[in-house]
Coordinates of C-alpha atoms and ligand atoms in Angstrom, one line a residue:
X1 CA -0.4 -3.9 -28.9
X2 CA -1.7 -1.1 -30.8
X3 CA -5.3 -2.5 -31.1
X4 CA -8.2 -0.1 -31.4
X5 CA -5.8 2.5 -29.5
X6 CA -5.1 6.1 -29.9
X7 CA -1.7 7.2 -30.7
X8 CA -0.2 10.8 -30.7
X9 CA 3.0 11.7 -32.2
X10 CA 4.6 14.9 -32.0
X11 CA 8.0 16.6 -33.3
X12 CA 9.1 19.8 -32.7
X13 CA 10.1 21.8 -36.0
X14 CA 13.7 22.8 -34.9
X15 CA 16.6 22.3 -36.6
X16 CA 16.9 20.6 -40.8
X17 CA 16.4 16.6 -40.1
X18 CA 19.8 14.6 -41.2
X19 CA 20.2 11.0 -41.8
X20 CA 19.9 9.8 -38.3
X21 CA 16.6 11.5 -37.7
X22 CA 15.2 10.0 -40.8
X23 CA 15.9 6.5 -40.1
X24 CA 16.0 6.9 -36.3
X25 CA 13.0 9.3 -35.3
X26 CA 10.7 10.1 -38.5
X27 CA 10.6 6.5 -40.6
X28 CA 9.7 4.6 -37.2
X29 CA 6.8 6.9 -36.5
X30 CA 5.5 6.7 -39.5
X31 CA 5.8 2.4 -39.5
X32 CA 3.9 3.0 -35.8
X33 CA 1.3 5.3 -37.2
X34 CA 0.8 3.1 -40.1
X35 CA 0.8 0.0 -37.7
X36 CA -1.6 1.4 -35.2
X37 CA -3.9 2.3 -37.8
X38 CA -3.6 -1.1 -39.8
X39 CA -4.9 -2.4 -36.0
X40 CA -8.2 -0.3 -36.0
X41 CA -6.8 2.5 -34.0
X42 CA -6.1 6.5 -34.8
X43 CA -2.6 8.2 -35.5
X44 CA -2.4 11.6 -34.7
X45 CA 0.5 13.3 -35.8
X46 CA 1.2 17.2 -35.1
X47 CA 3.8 19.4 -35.6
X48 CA 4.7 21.0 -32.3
X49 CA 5.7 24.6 -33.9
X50 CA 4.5 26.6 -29.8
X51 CA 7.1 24.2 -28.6
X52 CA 9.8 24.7 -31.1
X53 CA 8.8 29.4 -30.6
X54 CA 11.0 28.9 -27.0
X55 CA 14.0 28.7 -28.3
X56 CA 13.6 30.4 -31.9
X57 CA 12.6 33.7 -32.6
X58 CA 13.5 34.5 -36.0
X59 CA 9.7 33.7 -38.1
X60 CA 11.5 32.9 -41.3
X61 CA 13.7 30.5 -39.7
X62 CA 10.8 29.1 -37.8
X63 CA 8.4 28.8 -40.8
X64 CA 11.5 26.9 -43.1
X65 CA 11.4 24.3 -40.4
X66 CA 7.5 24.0 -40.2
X67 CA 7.5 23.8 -44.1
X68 CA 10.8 21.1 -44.2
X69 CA 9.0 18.9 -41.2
X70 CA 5.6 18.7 -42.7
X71 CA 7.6 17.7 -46.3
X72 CA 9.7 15.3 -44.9
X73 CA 7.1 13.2 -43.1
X74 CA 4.5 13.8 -46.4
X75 CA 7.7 13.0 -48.1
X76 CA 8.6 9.6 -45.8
X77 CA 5.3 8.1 -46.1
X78 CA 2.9 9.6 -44.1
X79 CA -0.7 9.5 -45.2
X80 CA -2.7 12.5 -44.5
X81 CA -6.2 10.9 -45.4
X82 CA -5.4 8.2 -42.4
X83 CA -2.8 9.9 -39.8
X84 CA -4.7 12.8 -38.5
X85 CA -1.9 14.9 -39.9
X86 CA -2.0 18.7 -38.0
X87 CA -0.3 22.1 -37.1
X88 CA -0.5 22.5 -33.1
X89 CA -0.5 26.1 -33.8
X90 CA -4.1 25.4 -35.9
X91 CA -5.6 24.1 -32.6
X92 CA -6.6 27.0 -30.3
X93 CA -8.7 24.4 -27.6
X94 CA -4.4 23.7 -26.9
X95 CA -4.4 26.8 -24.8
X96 CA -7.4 26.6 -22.9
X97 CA -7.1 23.2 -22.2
X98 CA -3.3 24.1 -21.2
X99 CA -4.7 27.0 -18.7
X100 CA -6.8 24.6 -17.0
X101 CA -4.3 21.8 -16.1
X102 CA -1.9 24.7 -14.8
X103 CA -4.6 24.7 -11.8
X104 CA -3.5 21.0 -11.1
X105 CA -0.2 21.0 -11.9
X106 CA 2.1 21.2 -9.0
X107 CA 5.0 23.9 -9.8
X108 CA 7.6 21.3 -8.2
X109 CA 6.3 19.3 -11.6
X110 CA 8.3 21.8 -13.6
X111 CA 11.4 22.3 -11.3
X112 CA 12.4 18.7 -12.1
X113 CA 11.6 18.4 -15.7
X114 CA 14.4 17.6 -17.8
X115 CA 14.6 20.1 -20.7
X116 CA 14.5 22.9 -17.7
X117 CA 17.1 21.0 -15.4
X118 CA 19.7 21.1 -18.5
X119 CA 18.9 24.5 -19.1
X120 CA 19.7 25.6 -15.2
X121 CA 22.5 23.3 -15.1
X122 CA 24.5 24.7 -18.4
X123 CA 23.9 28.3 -16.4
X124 CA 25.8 27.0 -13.1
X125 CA 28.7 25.8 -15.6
X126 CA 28.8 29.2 -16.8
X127 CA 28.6 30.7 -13.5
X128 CA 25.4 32.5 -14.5
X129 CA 22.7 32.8 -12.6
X130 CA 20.2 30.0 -12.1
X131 CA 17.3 31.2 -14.6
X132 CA 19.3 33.5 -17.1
X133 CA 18.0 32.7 -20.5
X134 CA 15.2 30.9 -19.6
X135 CA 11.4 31.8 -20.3
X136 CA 8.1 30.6 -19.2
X137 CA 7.7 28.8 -22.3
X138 CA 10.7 26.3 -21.6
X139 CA 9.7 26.3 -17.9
X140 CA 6.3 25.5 -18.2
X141 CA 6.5 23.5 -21.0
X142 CA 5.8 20.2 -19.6
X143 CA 1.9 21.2 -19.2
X144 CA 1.5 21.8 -22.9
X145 CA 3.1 19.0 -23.9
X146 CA 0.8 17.1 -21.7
X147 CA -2.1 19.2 -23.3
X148 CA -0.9 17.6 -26.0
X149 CA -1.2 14.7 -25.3
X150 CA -4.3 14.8 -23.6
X151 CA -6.6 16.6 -25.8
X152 CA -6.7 13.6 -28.0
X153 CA -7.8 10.8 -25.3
X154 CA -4.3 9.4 -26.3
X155 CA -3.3 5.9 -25.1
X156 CA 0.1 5.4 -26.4
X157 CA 2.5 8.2 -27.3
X158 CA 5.6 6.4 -29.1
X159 CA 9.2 8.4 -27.8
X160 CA 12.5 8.3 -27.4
X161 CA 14.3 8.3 -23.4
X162 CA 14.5 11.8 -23.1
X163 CA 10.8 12.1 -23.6
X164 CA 9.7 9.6 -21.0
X165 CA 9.0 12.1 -18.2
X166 CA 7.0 14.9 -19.8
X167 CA 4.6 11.4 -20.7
X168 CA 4.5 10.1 -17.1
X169 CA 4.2 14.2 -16.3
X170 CA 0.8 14.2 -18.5
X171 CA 0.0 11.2 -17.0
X172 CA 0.1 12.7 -13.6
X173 CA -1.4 15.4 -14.3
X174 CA -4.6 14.2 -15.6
X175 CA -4.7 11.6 -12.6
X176 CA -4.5 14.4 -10.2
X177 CA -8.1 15.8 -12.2
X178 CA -9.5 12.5 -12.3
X179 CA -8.4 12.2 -8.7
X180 CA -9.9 15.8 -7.8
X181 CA -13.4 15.5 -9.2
X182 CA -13.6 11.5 -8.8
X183 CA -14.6 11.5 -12.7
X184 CA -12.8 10.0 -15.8
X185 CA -12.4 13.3 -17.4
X186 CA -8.9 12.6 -18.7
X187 CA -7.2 9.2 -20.4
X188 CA -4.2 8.1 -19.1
X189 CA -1.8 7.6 -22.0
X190 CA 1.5 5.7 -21.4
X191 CA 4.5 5.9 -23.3
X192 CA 6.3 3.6 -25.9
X193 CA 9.9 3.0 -26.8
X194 CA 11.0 1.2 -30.0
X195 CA 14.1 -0.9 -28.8
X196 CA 14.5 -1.8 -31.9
X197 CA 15.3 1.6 -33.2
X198 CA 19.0 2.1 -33.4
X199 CA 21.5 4.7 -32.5
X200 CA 22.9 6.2 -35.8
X201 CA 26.7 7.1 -36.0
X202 CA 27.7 9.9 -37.3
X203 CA 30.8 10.6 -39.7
X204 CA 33.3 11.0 -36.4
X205 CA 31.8 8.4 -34.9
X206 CA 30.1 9.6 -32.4
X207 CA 26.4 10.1 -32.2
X208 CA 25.0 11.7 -35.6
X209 CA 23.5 15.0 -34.5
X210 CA 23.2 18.0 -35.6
X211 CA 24.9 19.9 -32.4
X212 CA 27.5 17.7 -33.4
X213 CA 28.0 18.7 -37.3
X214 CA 28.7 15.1 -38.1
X215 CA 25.7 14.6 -40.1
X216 CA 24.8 13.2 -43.3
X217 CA 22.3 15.5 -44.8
X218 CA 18.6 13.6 -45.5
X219 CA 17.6 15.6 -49.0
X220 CA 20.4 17.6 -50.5
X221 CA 21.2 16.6 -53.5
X222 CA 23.9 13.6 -54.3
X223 CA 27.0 15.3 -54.5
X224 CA 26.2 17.1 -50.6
X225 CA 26.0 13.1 -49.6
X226 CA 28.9 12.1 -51.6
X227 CA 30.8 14.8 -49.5
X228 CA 30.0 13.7 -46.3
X229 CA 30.3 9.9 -47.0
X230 CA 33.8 10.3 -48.6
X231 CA 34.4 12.5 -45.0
X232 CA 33.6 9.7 -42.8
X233 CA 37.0 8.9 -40.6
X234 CA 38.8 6.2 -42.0
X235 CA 43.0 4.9 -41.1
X236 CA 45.4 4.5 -43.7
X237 CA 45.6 0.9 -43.5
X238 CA 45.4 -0.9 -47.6
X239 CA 42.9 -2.9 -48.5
X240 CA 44.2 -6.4 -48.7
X241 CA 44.7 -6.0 -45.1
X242 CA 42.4 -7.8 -43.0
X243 CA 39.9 -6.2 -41.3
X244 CA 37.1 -6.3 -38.6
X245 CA 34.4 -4.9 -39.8
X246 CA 33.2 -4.0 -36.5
X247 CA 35.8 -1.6 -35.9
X248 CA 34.8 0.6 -39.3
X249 CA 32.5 3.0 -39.1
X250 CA 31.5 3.3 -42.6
X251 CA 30.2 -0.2 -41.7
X252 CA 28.7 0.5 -38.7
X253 CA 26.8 3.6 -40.2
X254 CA 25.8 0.7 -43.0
X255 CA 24.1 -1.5 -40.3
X256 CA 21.1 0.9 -40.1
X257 CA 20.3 1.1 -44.0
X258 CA 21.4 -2.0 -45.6
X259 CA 19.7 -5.4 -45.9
X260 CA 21.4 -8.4 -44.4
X261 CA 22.5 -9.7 -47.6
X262 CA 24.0 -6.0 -48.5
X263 CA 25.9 -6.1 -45.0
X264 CA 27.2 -9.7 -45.3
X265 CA 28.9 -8.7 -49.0
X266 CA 30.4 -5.7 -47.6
X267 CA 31.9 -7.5 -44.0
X268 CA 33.1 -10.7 -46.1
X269 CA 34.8 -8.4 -48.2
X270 CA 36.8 -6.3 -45.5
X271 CA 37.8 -9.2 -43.4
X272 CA 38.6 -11.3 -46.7
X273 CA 41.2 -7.9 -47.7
X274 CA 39.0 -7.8 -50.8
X275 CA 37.0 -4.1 -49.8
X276 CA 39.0 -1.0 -49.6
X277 CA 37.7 2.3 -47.8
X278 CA 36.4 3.7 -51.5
X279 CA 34.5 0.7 -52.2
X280 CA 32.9 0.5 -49.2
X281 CA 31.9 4.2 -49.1
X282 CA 30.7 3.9 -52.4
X283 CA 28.0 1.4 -51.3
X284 CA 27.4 3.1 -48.2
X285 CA 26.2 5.8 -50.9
X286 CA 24.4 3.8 -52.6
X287 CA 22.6 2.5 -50.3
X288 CA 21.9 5.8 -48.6
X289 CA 20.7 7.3 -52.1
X290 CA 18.6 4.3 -52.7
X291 CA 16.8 5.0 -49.2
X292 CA 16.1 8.4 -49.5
X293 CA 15.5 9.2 -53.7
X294 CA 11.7 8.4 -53.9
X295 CA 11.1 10.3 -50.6
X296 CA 13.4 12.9 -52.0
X297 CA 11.8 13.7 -54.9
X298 CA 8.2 14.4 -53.2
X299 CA 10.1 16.4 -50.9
X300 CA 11.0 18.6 -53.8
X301 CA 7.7 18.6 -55.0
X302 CA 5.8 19.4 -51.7
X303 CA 8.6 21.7 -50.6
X304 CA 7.8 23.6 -54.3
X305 CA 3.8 22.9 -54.0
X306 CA 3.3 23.9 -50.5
X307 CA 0.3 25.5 -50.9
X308 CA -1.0 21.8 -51.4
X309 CA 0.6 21.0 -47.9
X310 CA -0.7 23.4 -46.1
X311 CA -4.5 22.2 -47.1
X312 CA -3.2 19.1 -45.5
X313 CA -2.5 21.3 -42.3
X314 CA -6.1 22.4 -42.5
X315 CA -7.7 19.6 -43.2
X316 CA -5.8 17.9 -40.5
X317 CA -6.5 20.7 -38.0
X318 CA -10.6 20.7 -38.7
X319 CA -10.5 16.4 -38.3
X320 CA -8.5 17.0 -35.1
X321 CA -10.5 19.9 -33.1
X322 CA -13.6 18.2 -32.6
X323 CA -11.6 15.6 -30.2
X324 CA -9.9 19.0 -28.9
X325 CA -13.3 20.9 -28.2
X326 CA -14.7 17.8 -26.7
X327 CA -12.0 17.7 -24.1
X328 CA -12.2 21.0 -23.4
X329 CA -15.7 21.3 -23.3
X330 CA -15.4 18.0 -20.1
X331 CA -13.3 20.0 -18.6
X332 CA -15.1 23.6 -18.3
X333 CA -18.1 21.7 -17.3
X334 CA -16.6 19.9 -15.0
X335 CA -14.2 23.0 -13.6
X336 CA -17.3 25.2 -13.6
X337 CA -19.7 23.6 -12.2
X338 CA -21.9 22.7 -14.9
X339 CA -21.9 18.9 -14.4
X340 CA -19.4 16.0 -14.5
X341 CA -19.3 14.2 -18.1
X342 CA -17.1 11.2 -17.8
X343 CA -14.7 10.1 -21.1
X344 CA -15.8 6.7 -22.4
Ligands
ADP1 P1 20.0 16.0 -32.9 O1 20.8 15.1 -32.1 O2 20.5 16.0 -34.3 O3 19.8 17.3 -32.3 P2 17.3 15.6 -32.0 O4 17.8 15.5 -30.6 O5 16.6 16.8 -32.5 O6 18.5 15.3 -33.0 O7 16.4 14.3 -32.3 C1 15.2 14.2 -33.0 C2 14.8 12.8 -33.1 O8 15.7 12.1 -33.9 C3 14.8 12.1 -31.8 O9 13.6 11.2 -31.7 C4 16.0 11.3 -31.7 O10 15.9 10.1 -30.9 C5 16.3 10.9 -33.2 N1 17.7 10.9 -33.5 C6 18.6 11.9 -33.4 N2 19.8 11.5 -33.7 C7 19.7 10.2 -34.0 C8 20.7 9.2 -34.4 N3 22.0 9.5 -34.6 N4 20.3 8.0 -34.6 C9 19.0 7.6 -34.4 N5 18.0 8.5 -34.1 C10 18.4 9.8 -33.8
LIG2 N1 8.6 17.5 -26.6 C1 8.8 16.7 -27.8 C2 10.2 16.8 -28.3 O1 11.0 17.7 -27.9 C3 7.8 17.3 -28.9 C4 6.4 17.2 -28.4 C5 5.6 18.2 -28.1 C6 5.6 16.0 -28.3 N2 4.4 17.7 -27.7 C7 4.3 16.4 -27.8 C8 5.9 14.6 -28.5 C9 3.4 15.4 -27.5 C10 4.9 13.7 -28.2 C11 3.7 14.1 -27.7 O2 10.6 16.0 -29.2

């Protein structure tokens, strides 16, 4: 599927990644990256820090996250000398290009995007009015995003649900320009969805998030783990007792990190009364330490070398511009007057 095709992933640099992020969001994009690229086609993988400036204002907060994101994807595997591996900040052809698909994007595009919907909504609960809190930059931030997107000649941009509509969004937008000047100025990218990726559970069961505080942290050190492992809820029945492993949730949190043999040994041994609750959080550690400690330990090292990182950033940024310039350049020319140059 990802034959000879252009894919684009972005991430936003709010919040510090836990568990479920690494193994839910950040490994799978770098196995797509690394699969699209093994197919003949181009990764492109930003960090979307004029996206994440919305909703955070504080710079030092803003430039720990840029600096943990960029780490933990270096960190997880990511190859900067095959992804195209960039800042979005580093790419000024973003706003230009952003300015220009205003003109063609219709403002009832915005009213119903998601991100701005939950943001009106959570106002009416608090019987404020409609827009308080909200600025320009969450409003309008669809048409960036599809900037994004588009800048690259992207075909497939790999997301999760919530994500689906700003894609289609792009999508519309740059059909609308096509439409307008009966010229294949834009690509139409489509989205994916990895079914395969699963839902996490954090250590109250519900989903692990970080709104939620029921995360287990990605790279702290062990004893940070240890803490929130040991704190994941468990009843008081002894081990000898019986149990259905499918009603645990150290088990269930299990299921996304171990290897079928791992999970076999540690189900046989709660329904056979032979597992208690320590045991069984014991390998959940181990498992969870295994995962992460090679990853970990560049982490440390780029987090401590980040001057080496942010070459990375630069290198990535002058590899990706070209595209950027390219696209911008079609659509002046084509906006202006100065001639209609199709892509392809
Ligand atoms: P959080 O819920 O902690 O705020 P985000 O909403 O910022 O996380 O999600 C960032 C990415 O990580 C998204 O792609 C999301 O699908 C993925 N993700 C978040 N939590 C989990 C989880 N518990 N299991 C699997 N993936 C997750
Ligand atoms: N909106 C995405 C998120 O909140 C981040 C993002 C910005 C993005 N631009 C993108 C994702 C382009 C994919 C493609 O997670």
């Amino acid at each position: 599927m990802f034959d000879k095709k252009v894919i684009l992933t972005g991430v936003k640099p709010t919040g510090t990644p836990h568990l479920g992020n690494y193994l839910g969001a950040i490994k799978p994009a770098i196995k797509l990256g690394h699969e699209a690229l093994a197919a003949g086609g181009k990764h492109y993988m930003f960090i979307a820090d004029y996206h994440a400036i919305n909703a955070e204002k504080d710079p030092n907060i803003l430039s720990q996250k840029l600096k943990e994101i960029a780490c933990i994807y270096l960190a997880g595997g990511l190859d900067p000398k095959k992804s195209v591996f960039y800042r979005q900040s580093d790419i000024p052809e973003i706003h230009e290009i952003t300015t220009i698909l205003y003109a063609y994007t219709p403002k009832g595009f915005m009213n119903k995007a998601h991100a701005y919907k939950a943001a009106v909504d959570k106002n009416r609960e608090a019987q404020k009015p409609d827009d308080d809190g909200i600025n320009m930059g969450l409003y309008t931030y669809p048409t960036l995003m599809a900037t994004d997107i588009l800048a690259f000649n992207t075909d497939i941009v790999p997301v999760g649900k919530d994500q689906v509509q700003h894609v289609e969004i792009a999508r519309d937008i740059a059909g609308a320009i096509n439409a307008h000047y009966n010229c294949k100025l834009l690509h139409l990218p489509t989205y994916y969805i990895d079914e395969h990726v699963a839902v996490v559970p954090g250590i109250d069961g519900r989903k692990m998030s970080k709104s939620y505080g029921n995360v287990i942290p990605l790279f702290d050190d062990d004893k940070a783990i240890k803490k929130a492992i040991f704190s994941i809820k468990t009843d008081s029945r002894p081990m000898e007792e019986p149990k259905n492993p499918d009603e645990i949730l150290v088990y269930e949190i299990y299921k996304s990190i171990a290897t079928e043999e791992q999970l076999k040994e540690m189900g046989d041994g709660l329904r056979q009364g032979k597992l208690g609750y320590g045991n069984i959080k014991n390998m959940l550690l181990d498992a969870v330490i295994n995962e992460i400690k090679d990853a970990r330990e560049k982490y440390n090292y780029y987090m401590a070398h980040f001057d080496e990182v942010e070459e990375m950033l630069q290198e990535g940024a002058s590899k990706a511009r070209p595209t950027a310039q390219a696209t911008l350049k079609r659509l002046k020319d084509a906006v202006f007057g100065k001639g209609l140059n199709p892509f392809e």
